[in-house]
Each structure stands twice: as C-alpha cells, then as structure tokens.
C-alpha cells in the first residue's frame, strides 16, 4: 500500500473543493493551487517535524494538523498558522539539522539528506501561504 501526500497552498474553502475534486478522480485546476507531492508522509510525520522544528518533545495535543475531512482512504488537514510561520521563518541551517532529526525519527528512519528537498518545499509553500493570506493543507490518500 502506497501513501500519497499532497501539500498545497489554498484558502480553506478551496482546500475543501480540492479534496472533493481529487477524491472524485478529477485533477484540481493547476492555476488555483501550488502543490507538492510525496509518498510515505502522513500528518504524524508532519507533526513529528513540527516538534523537531520547535525543539520540543512531540505532543499529540500540540503537534497534530487540524482535520478538515476524512474517509476510509483519504484525508484533508490544515497546518496550523503557528506551524506555517515556523516553516516560513526557518533558516537553512535549521532545516538541515531538522532533516537529520526527522530522518532519524521512528516514523521515517531514513537519511536526513533525503528530506532536505521536502523541507525546502515546505518552507517555500509556507512563505507563499503567508504572503498571500492563505493556508497550508495536506491531502492524503492510501
């Protein structure tokens, strides 16, 4: 089973529309969304990254994305504003050290260098979201 994760910049109403369109097999309009796609990443991995970026112990009550919609095979979640701000303001050296810790996490267990492009993508999307008064969302599928 392969997990697909799509992280994108959007308004909340467009994010909900994205979920409906994607779930029904339609490709959302590219001009409305800035999207990056990954495999193997869920809200748990993104929550772990959030804790790492804060230099904090992961806490289920603090480091979880906000669920907006879900079914047995798909989910839509929102990155909280504080997490988006943290990503947007992350310096390169902080991303590099975070990639090592994230890669060493129980959930991922991979080389941190593999994760650096993902962290850079997330920072770029967070900056874009902040600049346009939008949010950052995760759509996932089994």
Short mmCIF file of C-alpha atoms in Angstrom, two decimals:
data_model
loop_
_atom_site.label_atom_id
_atom_site.label_comp_id
_atom_site.label_asym_id
_atom_site.label_seq_id
_atom_site.Cartn_x
_atom_site.Cartn_y
_atom_site.Cartn_z
CA UNK A 1 0.00 0.00 0.00
CA UNK A 2 1.37 3.39 -1.01
CA UNK A 3 0.52 6.61 0.76
CA UNK A 4 0.22 9.76 -1.33
CA UNK A 5 0.63 13.14 0.33
CA UNK A 6 -0.13 16.41 -1.44
CA UNK A 7 0.78 19.62 0.37
CA UNK A 8 -0.68 22.78 -1.11
CA UNK A 9 -1.37 26.47 -0.55
CA UNK A 10 -5.01 27.47 -0.57
CA UNK A 11 -7.89 29.17 1.13
CA UNK A 12 -9.89 26.84 3.37
CA UNK A 13 -12.89 26.85 1.01
CA UNK A 14 -10.70 26.00 -1.99
CA UNK A 15 -8.95 23.30 0.05
CA UNK A 16 -12.30 21.65 0.71
CA UNK A 17 -13.08 21.87 -3.02
CA UNK A 18 -9.63 20.37 -3.76
CA UNK A 19 -10.50 17.42 -1.54
CA UNK A 20 -13.82 16.82 -3.31
CA UNK A 21 -12.30 17.13 -6.80
CA UNK A 22 -9.31 14.92 -6.02
CA UNK A 23 -11.36 12.30 -4.23
CA UNK A 24 -13.72 12.08 -7.21
CA UNK A 25 -10.81 11.47 -9.59
CA UNK A 26 -10.65 14.95 -11.13
CA UNK A 27 -7.41 16.89 -11.27
CA UNK A 28 -7.88 20.21 -9.40
CA UNK A 29 -7.24 23.29 -11.53
CA UNK A 30 -3.48 23.83 -11.52
CA UNK A 31 -3.79 27.62 -11.63
CA UNK A 32 -5.61 27.63 -8.28
CA UNK A 33 -3.08 25.57 -6.32
CA UNK A 34 0.64 25.39 -5.68
CA UNK A 35 1.11 21.66 -4.91
CA UNK A 36 4.00 19.35 -3.99
CA UNK A 37 3.56 15.58 -3.89
CA UNK A 38 5.30 13.00 -1.74
CA UNK A 39 4.87 9.39 -0.76
CA UNK A 40 5.00 7.85 2.73
CA UNK A 41 4.16 11.07 4.60
CA UNK A 42 1.10 11.48 6.83
CA UNK A 43 0.06 14.01 9.43
CA UNK A 44 2.04 12.02 12.02
CA UNK A 45 5.30 12.62 10.15
CA UNK A 46 4.45 16.30 9.68
CA UNK A 47 3.59 16.52 13.39
CA UNK A 48 6.94 14.96 14.27
CA UNK A 49 8.65 17.57 12.08
CA UNK A 50 6.74 20.34 13.84
CA UNK A 51 8.04 19.18 17.22
CA UNK A 52 11.58 18.92 15.84
CA UNK A 53 11.44 22.46 14.44
CA UNK A 54 10.28 23.70 17.85
CA UNK A 55 13.00 21.66 19.61
CA UNK A 56 10.20 20.14 21.66
CA UNK A 57 9.04 16.68 22.65
CA UNK A 58 6.26 15.52 20.31
CA UNK A 59 2.86 16.05 21.95
CA UNK A 60 -0.32 14.62 20.45
CA UNK A 61 -2.29 17.58 21.85
CA UNK A 62 0.02 20.15 20.26
CA UNK A 63 1.72 18.70 17.19
CA UNK A 64 -1.14 17.44 15.05
CA UNK A 65 -2.58 19.00 11.93
CA UNK A 66 -6.22 20.07 12.05
CA UNK A 67 -8.54 17.54 10.40
CA UNK A 68 -10.99 19.08 7.92
CA UNK A 69 -12.32 15.99 6.12
CA UNK A 70 -11.63 12.27 6.07
CA UNK A 71 -12.89 8.97 4.75
CA UNK A 72 -11.53 5.44 4.96
CA UNK A 73 -8.93 6.19 2.29
CA UNK A 74 -8.44 9.97 2.11
CA UNK A 75 -7.96 12.88 4.47
CA UNK A 76 -7.63 16.65 4.35
CA UNK A 77 -5.80 18.50 7.11
CA UNK A 78 -4.70 22.06 7.75
CA UNK A 79 -1.29 23.12 9.03
CA UNK A 80 -1.92 25.48 11.99
CA UNK A 81 -0.81 29.09 11.48
CA UNK A 82 1.93 28.77 14.10
CA UNK A 83 3.42 25.81 12.21
CA UNK A 84 3.23 27.68 8.89
CA UNK A 85 5.01 30.66 10.46
CA UNK A 86 7.68 28.37 11.90
CA UNK A 87 8.29 26.80 8.49
CA UNK A 88 8.31 30.16 6.70
CA UNK A 89 10.91 31.63 9.04
CA UNK A 90 13.20 28.58 9.22
CA UNK A 91 16.80 29.35 8.33
CA UNK A 92 18.70 26.95 6.06
CA UNK A 93 20.93 25.62 8.87
CA UNK A 94 17.84 24.90 10.97
CA UNK A 95 16.29 22.98 8.07
CA UNK A 96 19.47 20.94 7.64
CA UNK A 97 19.64 19.97 11.31
CA UNK A 98 15.90 19.28 11.39
CA UNK A 99 16.22 16.99 8.36
CA UNK A 100 18.71 14.81 10.25
CA UNK A 101 16.48 14.54 13.32
CA UNK A 102 13.38 13.95 11.18
CA UNK A 103 15.14 11.22 9.20
CA UNK A 104 16.21 9.54 12.44
CA UNK A 105 12.64 9.55 13.76
CA UNK A 106 10.89 6.25 14.35
CA UNK A 107 8.34 7.10 11.67
CA UNK A 108 10.81 7.72 8.83
CA UNK A 109 14.15 6.03 9.56
CA UNK A 110 15.98 7.41 6.53
CA UNK A 111 18.94 9.62 5.72
CA UNK A 112 18.30 13.24 6.58
CA UNK A 113 19.72 14.39 3.23
CA UNK A 114 16.75 12.74 1.51
CA UNK A 115 14.41 15.06 3.41
CA UNK A 116 16.13 18.39 2.73
CA UNK A 117 14.21 18.99 -0.55
CA UNK A 118 10.93 18.32 1.27
CA UNK A 119 11.81 20.82 4.00
CA UNK A 120 12.76 23.42 1.39
CA UNK A 121 9.46 22.81 -0.42
CA UNK A 122 7.54 23.22 2.84
CA UNK A 123 9.36 26.46 3.64
CA UNK A 124 8.68 27.81 0.13
CA UNK A 125 4.98 26.92 0.38
CA UNK A 126 4.74 28.42 3.87
CA UNK A 127 6.28 31.68 2.65
CA UNK A 128 3.83 31.71 -0.27
CA UNK A 129 0.87 31.00 2.03
CA UNK A 130 1.84 33.82 4.40
CA UNK A 131 2.46 36.27 1.56
CA UNK A 132 -0.98 35.59 0.05
CA UNK A 133 -3.04 35.35 3.24
CA UNK A 134 -3.73 31.66 2.62
CA UNK A 135 -3.16 28.43 4.49
CA UNK A 136 -1.13 25.27 4.03
CA UNK A 137 -3.01 21.99 3.64
CA UNK A 138 -2.30 18.27 3.43
CA UNK A 139 -4.42 15.98 1.30
CA UNK A 140 -3.56 12.32 1.75
CA UNK A 141 -4.65 9.07 0.21
CA UNK A 142 -4.00 5.38 0.71
#
